[in-house]
Amino acid sequence: MKKIYENKRIRVFWEPEKCVHSTNCLRGLPQVFDIHKRPWVNINAAEAEEIKRCIDTCPSGALSYEMLEMDKQ
Ligand code: SF4
């Protein structure tokens, strides 16, 4: 399963079966990654660059991203 969360700046991919529960994402950007919320990824709660940097700390590849053009819908 691959879920996608996106806005104009960034597209985040979530593959739960790859997650090793390091909690890097939850500790790194708790306003974006919150397992108590639905959806658990709030893509608009931080700048795309911050989300990118946080996802770069994901050790398993469960979270990945693609940066998008600002003017792309
Ligand atoms: S950082 Fe990656 S491996 Fe760690 S909890 Fe988040 S999604 Fe899972």
PDB file of C-alpha atoms and ligand atoms in Angstrom:
ATOM      1  CA  MET A   1       0.000   0.000   0.000  1.00  0.00           C
ATOM      2  CA  LYS A   2       1.259   3.461  -0.863  1.00  0.00           C
ATOM      3  CA  LYS A   3      -0.558   6.552   0.343  1.00  0.00           C
ATOM      4  CA  ILE A   4       0.038   9.989  -1.081  1.00  0.00           C
ATOM      5  CA  TYR A   5      -0.296  13.346   0.642  1.00  0.00           C
ATOM      6  CA  GLU A   6       0.414  16.454  -1.385  1.00  0.00           C
ATOM      7  CA  ASN A   7       0.098  20.179  -1.774  1.00  0.00           C
ATOM      8  CA  LYS A   8       1.546  22.511  -4.384  1.00  0.00           C
ATOM      9  CA  ARG A   9       5.094  22.215  -3.073  1.00  0.00           C
ATOM     10  CA  ILE A  10       5.617  18.610  -2.086  1.00  0.00           C
ATOM     11  CA  ARG A  11       4.166  15.145  -2.587  1.00  0.00           C
ATOM     12  CA  VAL A  12       4.738  12.717   0.289  1.00  0.00           C
ATOM     13  CA  PHE A  13       4.538   8.964  -0.150  1.00  0.00           C
ATOM     14  CA  TRP A  14       3.788   6.683   2.806  1.00  0.00           C
ATOM     15  CA  GLU A  15       4.407   2.951   2.687  1.00  0.00           C
ATOM     16  CA  PRO A  16       3.474   1.623   6.139  1.00  0.00           C
ATOM     17  CA  GLU A  17       4.800  -1.881   5.553  1.00  0.00           C
ATOM     18  CA  LYS A  18       8.327  -0.457   5.353  1.00  0.00           C
ATOM     19  CA  CYS A  19       8.136   1.493   8.633  1.00  0.00           C
ATOM     20  CA  VAL A  20      10.559   0.376  11.358  1.00  0.00           C
ATOM     21  CA  HIS A  21       9.029   2.710  13.977  1.00  0.00           C
ATOM     22  CA  SER A  22      12.132   4.750  14.626  1.00  0.00           C
ATOM     23  CA  THR A  23       9.797   7.714  15.353  1.00  0.00           C
ATOM     24  CA  ASN A  24      12.209  10.116  13.639  1.00  0.00           C
ATOM     25  CA  CYS A  25       9.308  11.635  11.727  1.00  0.00           C
ATOM     26  CA  LEU A  26       7.101  12.026  14.829  1.00  0.00           C
ATOM     27  CA  ARG A  27       9.876  13.645  16.849  1.00  0.00           C
ATOM     28  CA  GLY A  28      11.241  15.688  13.967  1.00  0.00           C
ATOM     29  CA  LEU A  29       8.020  17.373  12.877  1.00  0.00           C
ATOM     30  CA  PRO A  30       5.216  16.528  15.319  1.00  0.00           C
ATOM     31  CA  GLN A  31       2.907  19.137  13.787  1.00  0.00           C
ATOM     32  CA  VAL A  32       3.069  17.271  10.466  1.00  0.00           C
ATOM     33  CA  PHE A  33       3.413  13.641  11.545  1.00  0.00           C
ATOM     34  CA  ASP A  34       0.916  12.734  14.257  1.00  0.00           C
ATOM     35  CA  ILE A  35      -0.337   9.177  14.554  1.00  0.00           C
ATOM     36  CA  HIS A  36      -3.262  10.352  16.685  1.00  0.00           C
ATOM     37  CA  LYS A  37      -4.714  12.376  13.833  1.00  0.00           C
ATOM     38  CA  ARG A  38      -6.440  11.367  10.614  1.00  0.00           C
ATOM     39  CA  PRO A  39      -4.903  11.785   8.208  1.00  0.00           C
ATOM     40  CA  TRP A  40      -1.728  11.270  10.214  1.00  0.00           C
ATOM     41  CA  VAL A  41       0.267  13.423   7.758  1.00  0.00           C
ATOM     42  CA  ASN A  42      -0.695  17.117   7.775  1.00  0.00           C
ATOM     43  CA  ILE A  43       1.154  18.258   4.707  1.00  0.00           C
ATOM     44  CA  ASN A  44       0.304  21.934   5.277  1.00  0.00           C
ATOM     45  CA  ALA A  45       1.595  22.189   8.850  1.00  0.00           C
ATOM     46  CA  ALA A  46       5.195  23.010   7.861  1.00  0.00           C
ATOM     47  CA  GLU A  47       7.216  24.315   4.951  1.00  0.00           C
ATOM     48  CA  ALA A  48       7.924  21.797   2.206  1.00  0.00           C
ATOM     49  CA  GLU A  49      11.668  22.170   2.840  1.00  0.00           C
ATOM     50  CA  GLU A  50      11.188  21.237   6.506  1.00  0.00           C
ATOM     51  CA  ILE A  51       9.134  18.192   5.539  1.00  0.00           C
ATOM     52  CA  LYS A  52      11.816  17.204   3.041  1.00  0.00           C
ATOM     53  CA  ARG A  53      14.563  17.455   5.675  1.00  0.00           C
ATOM     54  CA  CYS A  54      12.529  15.437   8.155  1.00  0.00           C
ATOM     55  CA  ILE A  55      11.750  12.701   5.652  1.00  0.00           C
ATOM     56  CA  ASP A  56      15.461  12.526   4.834  1.00  0.00           C
ATOM     57  CA  THR A  57      15.913  11.165   8.389  1.00  0.00           C
ATOM     58  CA  CYS A  58      13.510   8.265   7.821  1.00  0.00           C
ATOM     59  CA  PRO A  59      15.767   5.193   7.973  1.00  0.00           C
ATOM     60  CA  SER A  60      13.453   2.749   6.221  1.00  0.00           C
ATOM     61  CA  GLY A  61      12.156   4.583   3.170  1.00  0.00           C
ATOM     62  CA  ALA A  62       8.595   4.272   4.485  1.00  0.00           C
ATOM     63  CA  LEU A  63       8.313   8.021   3.967  1.00  0.00           C
ATOM     64  CA  SER A  64       9.565   9.485   0.723  1.00  0.00           C
ATOM     65  CA  TYR A  65       8.779  12.632  -1.239  1.00  0.00           C
ATOM     66  CA  GLU A  66       8.894  14.443  -4.500  1.00  0.00           C
ATOM     67  CA  MET A  67       9.322  18.226  -4.637  1.00  0.00           C
ATOM     68  CA  LEU A  68       6.794  19.928  -6.915  1.00  0.00           C
ATOM     69  CA  GLU A  69       6.779  23.197  -8.807  1.00  0.00           C
ATOM     70  CA  MET A  70       5.161  26.026  -6.867  1.00  0.00           C
ATOM     71  CA  ASP A  71       2.723  26.860  -9.645  1.00  0.00           C
ATOM     72  CA  LYS A  72       1.674  23.245 -10.207  1.00  0.00           C
ATOM     73  CA  GLN A  73      -1.831  22.383  -9.031  1.00  0.00           C
TER      74      GLN A  73
HETATM   75  S1  SF4 B   1      10.898   7.975  10.370  1.00  0.00           S
HETATM   76 FE1  SF4 B   1      10.307   6.419   8.873  1.00  0.00          FE
HETATM   77  S2  SF4 B   1      10.730   4.464   9.864  1.00  0.00           S
HETATM   78 FE2  SF4 B   1      10.694   6.039  11.455  1.00  0.00          FE
HETATM   79  S3  SF4 B   1       8.580   6.033  12.237  1.00  0.00           S
HETATM   80 FE3  SF4 B   1       8.717   7.599  10.640  1.00  0.00          FE
HETATM   81  S4  SF4 B   1       8.091   6.508   8.792  1.00  0.00           S
HETATM   82 FE4  SF4 B   1       8.598   4.947  10.272  1.00  0.00          FE
END
